[in-house]
Coordinates of C-alpha atoms in Angstrom, one line a residue:
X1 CA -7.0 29.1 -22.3
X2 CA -8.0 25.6 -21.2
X3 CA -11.2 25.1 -19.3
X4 CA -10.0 24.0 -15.9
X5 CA -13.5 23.4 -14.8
X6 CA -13.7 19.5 -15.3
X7 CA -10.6 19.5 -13.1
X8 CA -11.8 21.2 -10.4
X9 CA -14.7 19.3 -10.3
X10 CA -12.9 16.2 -9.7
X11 CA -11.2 17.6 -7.1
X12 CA -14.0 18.8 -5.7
X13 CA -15.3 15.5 -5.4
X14 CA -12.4 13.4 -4.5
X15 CA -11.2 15.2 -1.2
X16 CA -12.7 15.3 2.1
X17 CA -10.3 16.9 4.1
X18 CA -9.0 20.5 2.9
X19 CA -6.0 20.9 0.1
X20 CA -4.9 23.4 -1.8
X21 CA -4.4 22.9 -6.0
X22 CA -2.1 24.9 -7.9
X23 CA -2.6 24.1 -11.4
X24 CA 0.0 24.6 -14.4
X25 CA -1.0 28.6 -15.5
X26 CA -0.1 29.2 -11.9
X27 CA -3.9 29.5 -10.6
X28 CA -4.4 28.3 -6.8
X29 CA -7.6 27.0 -5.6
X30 CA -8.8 25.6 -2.1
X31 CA -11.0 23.4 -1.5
X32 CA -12.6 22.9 1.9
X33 CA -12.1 24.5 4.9
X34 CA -8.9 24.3 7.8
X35 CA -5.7 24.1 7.9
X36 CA -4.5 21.9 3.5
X37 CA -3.2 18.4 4.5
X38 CA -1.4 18.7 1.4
X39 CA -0.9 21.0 -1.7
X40 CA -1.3 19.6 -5.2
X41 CA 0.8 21.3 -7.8
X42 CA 0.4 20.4 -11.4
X43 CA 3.1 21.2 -13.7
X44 CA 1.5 19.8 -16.7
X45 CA -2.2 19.4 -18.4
X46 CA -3.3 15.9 -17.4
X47 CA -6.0 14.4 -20.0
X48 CA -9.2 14.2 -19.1
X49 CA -9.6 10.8 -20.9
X50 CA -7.2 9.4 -19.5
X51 CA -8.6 10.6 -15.7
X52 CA -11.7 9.6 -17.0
X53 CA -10.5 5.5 -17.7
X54 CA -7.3 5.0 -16.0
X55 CA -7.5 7.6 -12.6
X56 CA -5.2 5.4 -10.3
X57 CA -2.5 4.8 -13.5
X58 CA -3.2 8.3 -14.6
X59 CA -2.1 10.2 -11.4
X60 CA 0.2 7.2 -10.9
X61 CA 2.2 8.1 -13.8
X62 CA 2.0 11.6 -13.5
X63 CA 3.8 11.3 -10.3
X64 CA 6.4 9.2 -10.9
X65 CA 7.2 11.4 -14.1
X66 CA 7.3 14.5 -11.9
X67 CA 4.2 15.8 -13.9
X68 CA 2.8 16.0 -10.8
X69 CA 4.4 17.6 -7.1
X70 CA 3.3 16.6 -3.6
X71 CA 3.7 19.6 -0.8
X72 CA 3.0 17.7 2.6
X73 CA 1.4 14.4 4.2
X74 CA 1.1 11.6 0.6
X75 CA -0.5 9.2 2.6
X76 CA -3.2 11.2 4.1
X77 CA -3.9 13.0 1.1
X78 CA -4.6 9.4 -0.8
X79 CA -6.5 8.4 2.2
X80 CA -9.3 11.4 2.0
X81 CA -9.1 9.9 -2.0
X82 CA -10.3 6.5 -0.7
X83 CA -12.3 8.0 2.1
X84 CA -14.7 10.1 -0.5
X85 CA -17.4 8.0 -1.9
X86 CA -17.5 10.5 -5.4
X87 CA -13.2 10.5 -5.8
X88 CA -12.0 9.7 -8.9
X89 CA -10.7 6.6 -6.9
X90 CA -14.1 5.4 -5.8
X91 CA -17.3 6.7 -8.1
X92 CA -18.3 4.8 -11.6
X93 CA -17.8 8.0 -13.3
X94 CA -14.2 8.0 -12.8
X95 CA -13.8 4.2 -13.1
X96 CA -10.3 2.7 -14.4
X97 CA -10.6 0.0 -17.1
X98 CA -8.8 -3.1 -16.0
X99 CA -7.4 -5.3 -18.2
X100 CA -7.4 -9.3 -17.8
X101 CA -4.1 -10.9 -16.7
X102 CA -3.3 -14.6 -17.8
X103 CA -1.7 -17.0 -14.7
X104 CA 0.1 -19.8 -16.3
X105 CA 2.9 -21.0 -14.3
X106 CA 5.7 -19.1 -16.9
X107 CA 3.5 -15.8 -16.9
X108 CA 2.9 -16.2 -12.9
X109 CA 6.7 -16.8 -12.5
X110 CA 8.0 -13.6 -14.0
X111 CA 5.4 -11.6 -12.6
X112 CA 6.9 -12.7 -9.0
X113 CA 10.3 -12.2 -10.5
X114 CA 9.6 -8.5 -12.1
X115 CA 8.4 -7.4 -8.7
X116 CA 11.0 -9.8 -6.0
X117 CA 14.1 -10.2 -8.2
X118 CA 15.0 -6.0 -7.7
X119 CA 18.0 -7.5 -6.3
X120 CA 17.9 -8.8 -2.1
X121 CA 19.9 -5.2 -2.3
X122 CA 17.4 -2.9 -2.4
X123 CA 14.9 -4.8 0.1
X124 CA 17.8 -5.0 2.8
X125 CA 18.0 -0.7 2.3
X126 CA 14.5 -0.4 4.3
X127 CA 13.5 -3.5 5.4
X128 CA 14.2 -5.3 9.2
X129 CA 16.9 -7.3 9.8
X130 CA 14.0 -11.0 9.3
X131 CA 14.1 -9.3 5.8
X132 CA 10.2 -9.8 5.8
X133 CA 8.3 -8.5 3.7
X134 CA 4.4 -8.7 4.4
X135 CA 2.4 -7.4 7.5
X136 CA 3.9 -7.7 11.0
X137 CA 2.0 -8.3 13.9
X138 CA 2.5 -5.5 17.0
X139 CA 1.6 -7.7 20.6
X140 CA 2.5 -3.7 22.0
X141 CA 2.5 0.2 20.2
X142 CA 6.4 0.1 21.6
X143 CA 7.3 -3.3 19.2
X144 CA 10.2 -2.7 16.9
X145 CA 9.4 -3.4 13.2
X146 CA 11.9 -6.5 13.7
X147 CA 10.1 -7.4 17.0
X148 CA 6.8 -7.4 15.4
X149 CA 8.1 -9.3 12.5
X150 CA 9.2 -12.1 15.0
X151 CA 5.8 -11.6 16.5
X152 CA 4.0 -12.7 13.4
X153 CA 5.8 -16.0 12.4
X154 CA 5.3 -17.1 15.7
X155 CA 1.6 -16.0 16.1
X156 CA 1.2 -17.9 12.7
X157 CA 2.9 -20.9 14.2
X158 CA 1.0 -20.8 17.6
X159 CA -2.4 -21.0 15.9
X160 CA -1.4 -24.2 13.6
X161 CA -0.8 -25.8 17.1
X162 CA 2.1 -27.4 16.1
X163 CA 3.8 -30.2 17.8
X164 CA 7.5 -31.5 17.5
X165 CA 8.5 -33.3 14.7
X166 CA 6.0 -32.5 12.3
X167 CA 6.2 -31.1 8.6
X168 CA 5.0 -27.8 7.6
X169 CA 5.2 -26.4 4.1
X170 CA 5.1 -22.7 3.0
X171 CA 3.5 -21.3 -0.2
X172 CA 5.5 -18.5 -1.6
X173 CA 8.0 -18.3 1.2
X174 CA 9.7 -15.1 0.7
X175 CA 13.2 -14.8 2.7
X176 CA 12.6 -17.6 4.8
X177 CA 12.2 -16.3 8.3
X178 CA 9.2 -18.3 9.1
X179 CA 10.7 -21.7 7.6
X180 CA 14.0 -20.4 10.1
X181 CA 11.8 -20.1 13.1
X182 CA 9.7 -23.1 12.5
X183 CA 12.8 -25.5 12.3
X184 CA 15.1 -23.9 15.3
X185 CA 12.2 -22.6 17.9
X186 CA 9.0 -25.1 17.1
X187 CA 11.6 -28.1 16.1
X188 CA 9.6 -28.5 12.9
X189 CA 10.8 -29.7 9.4
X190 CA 9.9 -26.9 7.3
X191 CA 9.6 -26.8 3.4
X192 CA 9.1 -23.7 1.3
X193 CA 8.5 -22.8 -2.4
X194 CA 9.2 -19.7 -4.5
X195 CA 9.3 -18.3 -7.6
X196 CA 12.2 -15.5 -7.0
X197 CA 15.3 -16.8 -8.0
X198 CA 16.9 -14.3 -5.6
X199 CA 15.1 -15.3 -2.3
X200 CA 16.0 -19.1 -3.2
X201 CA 19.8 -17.9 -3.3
X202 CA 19.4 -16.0 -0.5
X203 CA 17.8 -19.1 0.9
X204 CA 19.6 -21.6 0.2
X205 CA 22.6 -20.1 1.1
X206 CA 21.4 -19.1 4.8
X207 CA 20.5 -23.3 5.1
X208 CA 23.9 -24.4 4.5
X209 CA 25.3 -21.4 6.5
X210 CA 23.3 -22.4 9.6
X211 CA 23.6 -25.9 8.7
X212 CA 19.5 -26.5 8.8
X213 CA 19.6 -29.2 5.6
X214 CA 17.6 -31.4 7.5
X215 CA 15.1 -29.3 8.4
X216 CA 14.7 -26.7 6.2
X217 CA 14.3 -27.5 2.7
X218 CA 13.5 -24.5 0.0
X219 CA 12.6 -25.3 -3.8
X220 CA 12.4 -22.5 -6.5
X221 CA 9.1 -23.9 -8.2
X222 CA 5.6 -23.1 -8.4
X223 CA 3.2 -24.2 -5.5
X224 CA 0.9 -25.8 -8.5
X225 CA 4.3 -28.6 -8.8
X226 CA 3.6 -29.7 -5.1
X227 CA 2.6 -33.5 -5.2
X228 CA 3.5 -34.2 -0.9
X229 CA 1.1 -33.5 2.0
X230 CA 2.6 -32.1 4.9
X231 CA 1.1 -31.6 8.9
X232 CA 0.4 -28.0 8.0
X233 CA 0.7 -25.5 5.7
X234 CA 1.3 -21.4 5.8
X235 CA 1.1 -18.9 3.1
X236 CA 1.7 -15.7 4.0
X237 CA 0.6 -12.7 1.3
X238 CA 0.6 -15.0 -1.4
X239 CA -2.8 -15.3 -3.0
X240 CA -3.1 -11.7 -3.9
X241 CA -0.6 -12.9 -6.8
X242 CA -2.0 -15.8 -8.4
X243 CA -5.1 -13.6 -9.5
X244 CA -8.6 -14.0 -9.6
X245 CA -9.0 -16.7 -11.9
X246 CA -6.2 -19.0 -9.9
X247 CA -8.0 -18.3 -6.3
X248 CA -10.1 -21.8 -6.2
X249 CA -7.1 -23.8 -7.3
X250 CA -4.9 -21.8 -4.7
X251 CA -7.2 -23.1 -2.3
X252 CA -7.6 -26.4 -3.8
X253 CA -4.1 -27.1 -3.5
X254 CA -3.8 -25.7 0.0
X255 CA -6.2 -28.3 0.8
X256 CA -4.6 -31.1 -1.5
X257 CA -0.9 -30.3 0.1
X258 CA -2.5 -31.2 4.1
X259 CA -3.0 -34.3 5.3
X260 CA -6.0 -35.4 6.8
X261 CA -7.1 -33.1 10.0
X262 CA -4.1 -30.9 9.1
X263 CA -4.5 -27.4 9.6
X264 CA -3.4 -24.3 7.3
X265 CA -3.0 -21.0 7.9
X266 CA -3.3 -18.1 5.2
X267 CA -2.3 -14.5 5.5
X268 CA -3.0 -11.8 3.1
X269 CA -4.6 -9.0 1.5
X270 CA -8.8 -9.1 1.3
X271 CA -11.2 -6.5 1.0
X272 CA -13.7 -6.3 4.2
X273 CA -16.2 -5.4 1.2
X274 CA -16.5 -5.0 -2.2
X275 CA -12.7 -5.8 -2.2
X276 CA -9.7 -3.6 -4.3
X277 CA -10.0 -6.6 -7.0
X278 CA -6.9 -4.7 -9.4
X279 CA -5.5 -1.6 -9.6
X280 CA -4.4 -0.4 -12.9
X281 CA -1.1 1.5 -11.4
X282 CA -0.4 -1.2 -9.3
X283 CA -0.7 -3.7 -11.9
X284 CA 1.5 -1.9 -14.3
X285 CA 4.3 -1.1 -12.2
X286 CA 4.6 -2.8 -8.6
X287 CA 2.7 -6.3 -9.0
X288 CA 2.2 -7.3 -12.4
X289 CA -0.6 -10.1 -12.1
X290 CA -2.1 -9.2 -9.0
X291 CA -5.5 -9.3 -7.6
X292 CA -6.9 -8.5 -3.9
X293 CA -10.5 -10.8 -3.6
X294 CA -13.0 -9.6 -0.7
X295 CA -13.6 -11.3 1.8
X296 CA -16.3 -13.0 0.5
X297 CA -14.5 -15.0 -2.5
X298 CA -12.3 -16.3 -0.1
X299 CA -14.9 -17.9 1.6
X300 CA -16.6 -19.2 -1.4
X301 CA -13.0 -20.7 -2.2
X302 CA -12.4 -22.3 0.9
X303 CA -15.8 -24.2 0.9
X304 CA -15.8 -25.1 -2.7
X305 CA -12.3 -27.1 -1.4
X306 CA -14.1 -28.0 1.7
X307 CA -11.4 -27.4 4.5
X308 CA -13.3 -25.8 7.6
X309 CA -12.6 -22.4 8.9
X310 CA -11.0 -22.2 12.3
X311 CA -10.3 -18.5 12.8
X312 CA -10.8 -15.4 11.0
X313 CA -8.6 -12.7 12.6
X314 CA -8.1 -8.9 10.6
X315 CA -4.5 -7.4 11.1
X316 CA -5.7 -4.0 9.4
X317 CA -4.0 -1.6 11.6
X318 CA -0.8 -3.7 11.8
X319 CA -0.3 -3.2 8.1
X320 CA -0.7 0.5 8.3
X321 CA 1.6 0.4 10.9
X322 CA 4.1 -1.9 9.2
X323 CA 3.7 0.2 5.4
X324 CA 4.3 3.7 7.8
X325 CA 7.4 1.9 9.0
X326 CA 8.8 0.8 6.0
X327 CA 8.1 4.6 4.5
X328 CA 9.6 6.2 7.3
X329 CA 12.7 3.2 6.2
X330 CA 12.7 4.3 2.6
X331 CA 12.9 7.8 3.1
X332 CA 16.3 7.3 5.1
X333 CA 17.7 5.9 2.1
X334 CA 16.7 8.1 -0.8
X335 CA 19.4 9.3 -1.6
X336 CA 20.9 5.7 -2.0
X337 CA 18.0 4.7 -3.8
X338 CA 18.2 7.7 -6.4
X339 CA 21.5 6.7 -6.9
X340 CA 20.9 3.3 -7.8
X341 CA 17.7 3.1 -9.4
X342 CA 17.2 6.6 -10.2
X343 CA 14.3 9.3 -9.3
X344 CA 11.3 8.4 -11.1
X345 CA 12.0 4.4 -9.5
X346 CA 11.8 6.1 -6.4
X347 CA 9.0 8.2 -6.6
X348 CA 7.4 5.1 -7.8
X349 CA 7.9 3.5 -4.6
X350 CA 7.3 6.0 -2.5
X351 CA 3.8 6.4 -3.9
X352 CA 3.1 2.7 -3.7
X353 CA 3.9 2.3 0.1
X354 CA 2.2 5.2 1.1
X355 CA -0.9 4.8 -1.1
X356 CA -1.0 1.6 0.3
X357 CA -0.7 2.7 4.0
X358 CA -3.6 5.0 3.5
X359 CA -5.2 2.1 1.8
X360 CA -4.9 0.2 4.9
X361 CA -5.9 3.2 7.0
X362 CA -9.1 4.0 5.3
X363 CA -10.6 0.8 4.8
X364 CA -10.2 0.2 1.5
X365 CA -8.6 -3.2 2.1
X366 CA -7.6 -5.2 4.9
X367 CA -5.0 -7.9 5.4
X368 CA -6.9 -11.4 7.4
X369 CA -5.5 -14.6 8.8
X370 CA -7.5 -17.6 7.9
X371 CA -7.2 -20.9 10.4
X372 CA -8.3 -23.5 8.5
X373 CA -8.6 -27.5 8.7
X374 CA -8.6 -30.4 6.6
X375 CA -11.4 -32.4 7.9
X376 CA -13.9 -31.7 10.9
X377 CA -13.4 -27.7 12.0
X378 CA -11.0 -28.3 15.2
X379 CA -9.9 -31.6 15.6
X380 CA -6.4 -31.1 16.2
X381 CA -7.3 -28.0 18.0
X382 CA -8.3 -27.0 21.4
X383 CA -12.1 -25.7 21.8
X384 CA -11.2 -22.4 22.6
X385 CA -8.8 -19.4 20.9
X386 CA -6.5 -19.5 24.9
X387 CA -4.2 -21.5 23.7
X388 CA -3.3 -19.1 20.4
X389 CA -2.4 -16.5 23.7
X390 CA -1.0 -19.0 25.8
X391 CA 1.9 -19.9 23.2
X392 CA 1.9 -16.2 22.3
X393 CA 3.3 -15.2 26.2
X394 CA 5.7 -19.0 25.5
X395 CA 7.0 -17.6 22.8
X396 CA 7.3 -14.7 23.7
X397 CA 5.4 -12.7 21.4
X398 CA 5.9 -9.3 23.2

């Protein structure tokens, strides 16, 4: 019989809230004390080398492949993982071995595509009606998803101080909402850029069908192809795809795109501390390519292009919030989903969003909104944060 005694002390390491484990010969252990958050059941023998240098992909896999069976709460079992200092997820001993990921404009392109080009079909199942897909921003605990959707785009806009007229250009523009809102709300001409051949359809189609062609202009390129300068720019959970090696020129060409005393602001995924950098699951199967920096690389980045930093404001909870939302979404359509895309695709995603939402919960990452300027910090702003809250309550952001 197989020595289970490396496996159970992994477990015993990795948890610090109670669960039960029922492994494949049909043994059940608990481990701490209370009422399990969850039972583990493993169907099959899981190699300890592969634990040992891939954990996340491991267990990933194993999931996904039905290897491995869930009994209760995913997301607060993978955020007592994250929470534990000695889990798998967290200690040296249990490290993952990353590989390096080149980001040429071809290789970044269908990484972007692999991840948004699904089909608009399947992100219209479980997202809101703005078909947005990155944090939302909740003003009140009652906001709708939709609501809080409509609350970010125009908290984003409110804090560029935008006036009439003026251009603004977004990096990696997803479905278009804030381009939408910054042209028929905030009267601005707005640009955006993607790589996802099916949001520039989707796009493109909604500009003729609301007959925005002057004010809205979409291009399916790569932000590295910009050669204009516009009032202000936005990028909203973009960086965490052009990957470590990319983040100064990101940055670089946030700065290069503005025109003098032009202000930027970028929203997305950083680590408070030592940062997620990649996760070897993630990487594989969700966002091919992808890299979360800490907080502190960003920084770095932004002074090595020397823009100034207006505002710094962490959105951690809202993501939790949003991710629990979209979870709660998916769920509704399984069944659809299975269908379609089949089981193991589903488990797949069901893991991701929820391993991301106790991600968010536990602190292992964070999701910031940096104000930034082109020239002397606050030029084109006023001296104090008032007027971000004062256009808030205008526009109404509820």
């Amino acid at each position: 019989m197989l020595d289970k005694t490396i496996y159970k002390q992994i477990f015993k390491a990795s948890f610090n809230a109670p669960i039960d484990v029922e492994f494949w010969d049909g043994e059940q252990v608990s481990y701490g004390t209370g009422e399990p958050i969850a039972k583990i059941i493993l169907h099959e023998v899981i190699p300890i080398k592969d634990i040992m240098s891939h954990a996340s992909l491991t267990f990933g896999e194993a999931y996904m492949d039905g290897k491995i069976e869930i009994q209760g709460n995913l997301q607060k079992l993978v955020n007592t993982v994250y929470s534990s200092k000695e889990s798998f997820l967290n200690n040296s001993k249990f490290s993952k071995l990353i590989p390096k990921h080149a980001h040429t404009e071809k290789i970044s392109k269908a990484d972007v595509q692999s991840h948004y080009d699904i089909g608009n079909d399947f992100y219209e199942m479980w997202l809101d009606p703005t078909m947005t897909y990155s944090c939302a921003y909740f003003a009140s605990e009652d906001d709708s998803l939709e609501d809080a959707q409509w609350n970010k785009v125009r908290h984003i806009l409110n804090k560029l101080h935008t006036k009439p007229g003026e251009t603004v250009l977004d990096i990696g523009c997803g479905w278009g909402t804030l381009m939408f809102i910054a042209a028929k709300e905030y009267n601005l001409e707005a640009t955006g850029v993607t790589l996802s051949q099916e949001q520039y359809d989707f796009v493109s189609h909604k500009i003729e069908a609301e007959g925005l062609q002057d004010r809205v202009h979409v291009y399916l390129k790569d932000y590295r192809e910009l050669e204009q300068t516009y009032d202000h720019v936005t990028s909203v959970g973009m960086f965490e795809h052009v990957g470590k090696e990319n983040l100064e020129e990101y940055f670089m060409q946030v700065k290069n795109r503005l025109v003098d005393n032009g202000t930027a602001l970028i929203h997305g995924i950083t680590g408070q501390h030592d940062g997620a950098g990649v996760d070897a699951w993630i990487n594989k199967y969700i966002f091919p390519g992808g890299y979360i920096p800490n907080i502190a690389e960003n920084i770095g980045h932004i002074m090595t292009s020397s823009m100034q930093i207006d505002d710094v404001e962490p959105l951690r909870r809202h993501y939790q919030k949003t991710l629990e939302i979209w979870t709660e979404n998916f769920h509704h359509v399984s069944e659809e989903v299975i269908s379609k895309y089949g089981e193991r695709f589903y488990r797949m995603w069901d893991l991701y969003l929820q391993a991301c939402a106790a991600s968010f919960e536990s602190g292992n990452i964070d999701v910031v909104q940096y104000l930034l300027t082109k020239g002397p910090s606050g030029t084109k702003l006023p001296m104090t944060r008032s007027y971000i809250y004062n256009a808030d309550i205008a526009h109404n952001v509820k």
